[in-house]
């Protein structure tokens, strides 16, 4: 039995911490609860040894797992992520384990002797008050002291104290600083199993209409009307029902309680079922399709890679509607039949229900889903199902790549080009690249699928690193939609003012609605107007936390920041010059919906964006209505652009196709091409050919022209020449080093220190651009400056970044204020 263990904790420090082992020996990869400073934290054991540390070691408090939470392969994967993305190992492991619900955070406050004295002094002598604010604060402080003094143990949970006194966390922090109260961490493990309460009728087979209750000791006449309704409801549901469903009858709770007290109904607790909502699908399941020769060849190649049980990566590149999903579903079915496991990654939470529905249709209860829209208990439940082998097919967003499946054979990354696979907080990993590394560590086959692959992925096929599988034709030889580009400069010249919809788009939508077909309109901006300004002085109303214009949302008549979530009402007068001429510029999906209602009053219009989709159920509801034909005109942001297979859609309109071309990002053209190609692919997937109307102010841009022709190869050749000339990925490794602080002088000081370090450091094979102001200078109250670091090779780049982080630690610059984003996708 080892005396000590090293534990990786979820803190921004590149080190492990040594603890004495308890009576129960932890295993490598298991979670333990340990004291850390004044808190209790859950960490992962990464080493067991007998080496005594240089300072006294605390003991672990509790072993949370009887078997490793992370097996050897996942431990190696976590170590690779920490090394490659320069992230603390403990924060990597926290991301890999969606088990926060099994760790209950709790803080307990106790009153001190000084607190008792302060309370006594306030009661006997009173206290001076300088202002109303001080009076309110003091009143709350003494309310807390009084509450704790009256408690039996002079202590109480933070939630109880705040609920009883109305004190904020700031009030409690202030009392701790005064040493009137003390705080201790009482966090502990908890059982995250979800349970539900069920009402069971003692004899479900009888009938109470004959005057007696079946199996019950009392005559039915002794029951009141509400109790009879509950009994009748249970009889209609085979004698058992969720208590939650009974409460939907809107009867007094005492009615059910009385039935339970009399022994007529029994209330029991059972484990909750996880409800996998499946969309209603029209037509046959994917596997009912007859594969064409290209699909058969792609499937055969994937199956051969799986059967070889050796690591391989294939890029499944097929035009939209070519049946890529059918190919990888068939490959996953073969994996399941062989007794092995598979993981399917999708880029957006919104796409998960559709993907899960497809898989559930084929694989039944062998499917588990993992994404952040699940509750903490739901994520823990799904994770344990996977770990115990109850589910061998996993579908989810980027974090599903860490699913604890055993005997992994296949990983599929759908829409592999999508930027949603890149995590924008520590650890800043890319789900696609982590999937490739997990495949390598597990000797599994990896399939990357997309109609518009990332330039880096396609380049890997050209260099022989990945295998290229191509599907050049749509299923059943359906034609790709015809794309018509509308020059909005010409529309402006003809109409004399900006138009949201071109005459061509209005005409096309009218024709589709008259024929009973469906259409989609894309505008990749939320809200009603993107800018609110004063026409008198030109003042643009900005977020108080970010240097970004507030977006006007007509619903609720509010302005909102789409970066930090700050909201405020629209002012009646300009805050800068007191003018009444407040003006709204630009358009978002909310305005598009309003204009469509005005132009097509007979249309059944639905909208999909972050304002209308608050939960996964909202997305499923709208998409189900669209599949069923209850909605015939769908407007939305990029949420509508990918993954949806609705055969009734024959027209796609794109409004503001070229907004992204103005972004200060070398990937702007690639993202524009991908978005346009993807949304165009939603049209004509059924029997009726599709058409796309693409509105733009830059019809001559190569991203627009190649998207019009559905020509990925042509776009790639043009883009790769530009990347090679500018030494951008894939011809270099790139990282964004961001320095941030809520104090401008501090941000400038740290940026200067790092800039001087870069200047004085030998950088063979590495080029540093900057420092410069970040494109969004202030974000979430932080002032931001950045450096772009480009290396001829990955090893050279990462080495200098490690030296940089060592310098940052030496200068005592907080690690959380210097962000190193390796393989950055966003330079904002």
Tab-separated table of N, CA, C and O in Angstrom, residues 5-11 15-17 19 26-36 39-47 60-65 67-70 75 89-95 97 99-100 102-103 105 187 189:
chain	number	residue	atom	x	y	z
A	5	UNK	N	-0.062	9.828	-2.679
A	5	UNK	CA	-0.586	9.854	-4.043
A	5	UNK	C	-0.499	11.272	-4.582
A	5	UNK	O	-0.613	12.244	-3.823
A	6	UNK	N	-0.255	11.380	-5.884
A	6	UNK	CA	-0.253	12.678	-6.556
A	6	UNK	C	-1.614	12.869	-7.216
A	6	UNK	O	-2.121	11.973	-7.899
A	7	UNK	N	-2.178	14.041	-6.997
A	7	UNK	CA	-3.544	14.317	-7.450
A	7	UNK	C	-3.543	15.532	-8.365
A	7	UNK	O	-2.959	16.571	-8.030
A	8	UNK	N	-4.176	15.401	-9.534
A	8	UNK	CA	-4.386	16.534	-10.449
A	8	UNK	C	-5.690	17.213	-10.070
A	8	UNK	O	-6.751	16.589	-10.097
A	9	UNK	N	-5.608	18.485	-9.702
A	9	UNK	CA	-6.782	19.238	-9.238
A	9	UNK	C	-7.197	20.270	-10.283
A	9	UNK	O	-6.356	20.803	-11.018
A	10	UNK	N	-8.491	20.610	-10.336
A	10	UNK	CA	-8.985	21.569	-11.326
A	10	UNK	C	-8.677	23.008	-10.934
A	10	UNK	O	-9.571	23.807	-10.635
A	11	UNK	N	-7.392	23.355	-10.941
A	11	UNK	CA	-6.940	24.704	-10.625
A	11	UNK	C	-5.964	25.134	-11.716
A	11	UNK	O	-5.321	24.299	-12.353
A	15	UNK	N	0.799	21.739	-12.143
A	15	UNK	CA	1.462	20.858	-11.194
A	15	UNK	C	0.428	19.946	-10.546
A	15	UNK	O	-0.767	20.221	-10.560
A	16	UNK	N	0.926	18.851	-10.014
A	16	UNK	CA	0.083	17.955	-9.224
A	16	UNK	C	0.390	18.189	-7.754
A	16	UNK	O	1.411	18.790	-7.392
A	17	UNK	N	-0.478	17.688	-6.879
A	17	UNK	CA	-0.341	17.921	-5.438
A	17	UNK	C	-0.304	16.574	-4.718
A	17	UNK	O	-1.073	15.667	-5.032
A	19	UNK	N	-0.631	14.035	-1.529
A	19	UNK	CA	-1.424	13.816	-0.320
A	19	UNK	C	-1.098	12.443	0.254
A	19	UNK	O	-0.695	11.526	-0.480
A	26	UNK	N	-6.541	4.556	-2.898
A	26	UNK	CA	-7.144	4.939	-4.181
A	26	UNK	C	-6.434	4.248	-5.345
A	26	UNK	O	-5.285	3.814	-5.228
A	27	UNK	N	-7.100	4.165	-6.475
A	27	UNK	CA	-6.537	3.586	-7.684
A	27	UNK	C	-6.130	4.696	-8.638
A	27	UNK	O	-6.675	5.800	-8.601
A	28	UNK	N	-5.177	4.402	-9.515
A	28	UNK	CA	-4.819	5.371	-10.548
A	28	UNK	C	-6.036	5.651	-11.420
A	28	UNK	O	-6.728	4.730	-11.860
A	29	UNK	N	-6.283	6.924	-11.670
A	29	UNK	CA	-7.434	7.290	-12.484
A	29	UNK	C	-8.718	7.463	-11.701
A	29	UNK	O	-9.737	7.866	-12.267
A	30	UNK	N	-8.709	7.173	-10.395
A	30	UNK	CA	-9.906	7.337	-9.562
A	30	UNK	C	-9.968	8.768	-9.023
A	30	UNK	O	-8.954	9.463	-8.914
A	31	UNK	N	-11.162	9.191	-8.665
A	31	UNK	CA	-11.349	10.521	-8.080
A	31	UNK	C	-11.245	10.440	-6.555
A	31	UNK	O	-11.700	9.468	-5.950
A	32	UNK	N	-10.644	11.461	-5.978
A	32	UNK	CA	-10.567	11.570	-4.526
A	32	UNK	C	-10.953	12.990	-4.128
A	32	UNK	O	-10.821	13.931	-4.915
A	33	UNK	N	-11.472	13.122	-2.918
A	33	UNK	CA	-11.740	14.446	-2.369
A	33	UNK	C	-10.607	14.802	-1.430
A	33	UNK	O	-10.234	14.000	-0.568
A	34	UNK	N	-10.059	16.020	-1.617
A	34	UNK	CA	-8.892	16.425	-0.832
A	34	UNK	C	-9.070	17.853	-0.335
A	34	UNK	O	-9.807	18.642	-0.931
A	35	UNK	N	-8.380	18.195	0.762
A	35	UNK	CA	-8.374	19.600	1.197
A	35	UNK	C	-7.391	20.388	0.339
A	35	UNK	O	-6.286	19.922	0.036
A	36	UNK	N	-7.785	21.573	-0.097
A	36	UNK	CA	-6.899	22.443	-0.877
A	36	UNK	C	-7.134	23.868	-0.418
A	36	UNK	O	-8.216	24.420	-0.599
A	39	UNK	N	-10.559	24.974	0.906
A	39	UNK	CA	-11.657	24.327	0.210
A	39	UNK	C	-11.477	22.818	0.194
A	39	UNK	O	-10.426	22.286	0.573
A	40	UNK	N	-12.532	22.153	-0.275
A	40	UNK	CA	-12.466	20.739	-0.613
A	40	UNK	C	-12.653	20.608	-2.113
A	40	UNK	O	-13.596	21.178	-2.666
A	41	UNK	N	-11.750	19.895	-2.758
A	41	UNK	CA	-11.822	19.733	-4.208
A	41	UNK	C	-11.780	18.256	-4.577
A	41	UNK	O	-11.218	17.430	-3.859
A	42	UNK	N	-12.376	17.971	-5.728
A	42	UNK	CA	-12.326	16.628	-6.275
A	42	UNK	C	-11.245	16.600	-7.348
A	42	UNK	O	-11.221	17.447	-8.242
A	43	UNK	N	-10.332	15.650	-7.269
A	43	UNK	CA	-9.249	15.521	-8.243
A	43	UNK	C	-9.057	14.086	-8.661
A	43	UNK	O	-9.723	13.177	-8.157
A	44	UNK	N	-8.133	13.876	-9.590
A	44	UNK	CA	-7.867	12.545	-10.145
A	44	UNK	C	-6.465	12.110	-9.734
A	44	UNK	O	-5.496	12.871	-9.870
A	45	UNK	N	-6.353	10.875	-9.255
A	45	UNK	CA	-5.061	10.321	-8.835
A	45	UNK	C	-4.238	9.972	-10.076
A	45	UNK	O	-4.685	9.202	-10.937
A	46	UNK	N	-3.028	10.536	-10.184
A	46	UNK	CA	-2.183	10.271	-11.344
A	46	UNK	C	-0.923	9.484	-10.988
A	46	UNK	O	-0.213	9.034	-11.875
A	47	UNK	N	-0.649	9.302	-9.676
A	47	UNK	CA	0.527	8.519	-9.274
A	47	UNK	C	0.365	8.063	-7.831
A	47	UNK	O	-0.233	8.762	-7.008
A	60	UNK	N	-5.864	12.630	2.125
A	60	UNK	CA	-7.080	12.709	1.317
A	60	UNK	C	-8.277	12.489	2.238
A	60	UNK	O	-8.197	11.767	3.240
A	61	UNK	N	-9.379	13.123	1.909
A	61	UNK	CA	-10.568	13.062	2.763
A	61	UNK	C	-11.453	11.867	2.431
A	61	UNK	O	-12.047	11.253	3.322
A	62	UNK	N	-11.563	11.556	1.131
A	62	UNK	CA	-12.472	10.496	0.726
A	62	UNK	C	-12.076	9.983	-0.652
A	62	UNK	O	-11.686	10.758	-1.526
A	63	UNK	N	-12.176	8.679	-0.834
A	63	UNK	CA	-12.007	8.070	-2.159
A	63	UNK	C	-13.391	7.959	-2.786
A	63	UNK	O	-14.285	7.313	-2.237
A	64	UNK	N	-13.575	8.604	-3.929
A	64	UNK	CA	-14.905	8.697	-4.534
A	64	UNK	C	-15.219	7.539	-5.475
A	64	UNK	O	-16.389	7.300	-5.787
A	65	UNK	N	-14.195	6.831	-5.970
A	65	UNK	CA	-14.423	5.756	-6.942
A	65	UNK	C	-13.775	4.462	-6.479
A	65	UNK	O	-12.618	4.455	-6.036
A	67	UNK	N	-13.389	2.053	-8.671
A	67	UNK	CA	-12.642	1.675	-9.866
A	67	UNK	C	-12.284	2.957	-10.600
A	67	UNK	O	-12.922	3.998	-10.385
A	68	UNK	N	-11.268	2.942	-11.458
A	68	UNK	CA	-10.839	4.191	-12.094
A	68	UNK	C	-11.953	4.870	-12.876
A	68	UNK	O	-12.672	4.232	-13.648
A	69	UNK	N	-12.085	6.177	-12.695
A	69	UNK	CA	-13.028	6.946	-13.507
A	69	UNK	C	-12.471	7.158	-14.905
A	69	UNK	O	-13.218	7.282	-15.873
A	70	UNK	N	-11.149	7.188	-15.016
A	70	UNK	CA	-10.467	7.310	-16.304
A	70	UNK	C	-9.545	6.115	-16.475
A	70	UNK	O	-8.665	5.877	-15.629
A	75	UNK	N	-6.426	8.433	-19.579
A	75	UNK	CA	-5.390	9.159	-18.834
A	75	UNK	C	-4.312	9.664	-19.793
A	75	UNK	O	-3.880	10.819	-19.721
A	89	UNK	N	-3.296	19.956	-16.176
A	89	UNK	CA	-3.825	18.604	-16.296
A	89	UNK	C	-5.126	18.433	-15.512
A	89	UNK	O	-6.057	17.766	-15.979
A	90	UNK	N	-5.209	19.034	-14.330
A	90	UNK	CA	-6.422	18.894	-13.526
A	90	UNK	C	-7.640	19.495	-14.208
A	90	UNK	O	-8.749	18.953	-14.115
A	91	UNK	N	-7.458	20.614	-14.931
A	91	UNK	CA	-8.577	21.214	-15.648
A	91	UNK	C	-8.962	20.370	-16.861
A	91	UNK	O	-10.128	20.340	-17.256
A	92	UNK	N	-7.994	19.690	-17.455
A	92	UNK	CA	-8.305	18.770	-18.553
A	92	UNK	C	-9.171	17.623	-18.040
A	92	UNK	O	-10.198	17.276	-18.630
A	93	UNK	N	-8.766	17.021	-16.919
A	93	UNK	CA	-9.527	15.891	-16.365
A	93	UNK	C	-10.934	16.320	-15.951
A	93	UNK	O	-11.881	15.557	-16.079
A	94	UNK	N	-11.085	17.539	-15.437
A	94	UNK	CA	-12.417	18.022	-15.071
A	94	UNK	C	-13.310	18.066	-16.312
A	94	UNK	O	-14.495	17.714	-16.256
A	95	UNK	N	-12.764	18.496	-17.444
A	95	UNK	CA	-13.530	18.546	-18.686
A	95	UNK	C	-13.895	17.145	-19.169
A	95	UNK	O	-14.979	16.922	-19.703
A	97	UNK	N	-14.530	14.531	-17.380
A	97	UNK	CA	-15.451	13.827	-16.487
A	97	UNK	C	-16.694	14.682	-16.233
A	97	UNK	O	-16.651	15.624	-15.432
A	99	UNK	N	-19.074	14.764	-14.290
A	99	UNK	CA	-19.631	14.208	-13.050
A	99	UNK	C	-19.715	15.250	-11.942
A	99	UNK	O	-19.650	14.910	-10.755
A	100	UNK	N	-19.854	16.515	-12.328
A	100	UNK	CA	-19.935	17.563	-11.311
A	100	UNK	C	-21.127	17.359	-10.394
A	100	UNK	O	-21.104	17.752	-9.220
A	102	UNK	N	-22.026	14.775	-9.004
A	102	UNK	CA	-21.704	13.832	-7.931
A	102	UNK	C	-20.849	14.467	-6.845
A	102	UNK	O	-20.373	13.777	-5.941
A	103	UNK	N	-20.643	15.769	-6.955
A	103	UNK	CA	-19.849	16.487	-5.965
A	103	UNK	C	-20.653	17.706	-5.535
A	103	UNK	O	-20.855	18.636	-6.303
A	105	UNK	N	-21.244	21.035	-3.738
A	105	UNK	CA	-20.536	22.152	-3.143
A	105	UNK	C	-21.352	22.718	-1.984
A	105	UNK	O	-22.560	22.914	-2.105
A	187	UNK	N	-18.079	20.647	1.364
A	187	UNK	CA	-18.443	19.922	0.143
A	187	UNK	C	-18.312	18.423	0.366
A	187	UNK	O	-17.458	17.952	1.126
A	189	UNK	N	-19.444	14.230	-1.429
A	189	UNK	CA	-19.950	13.438	-2.546
A	189	UNK	C	-21.454	13.245	-2.386
A	189	UNK	O	-21.981	13.260	-1.281
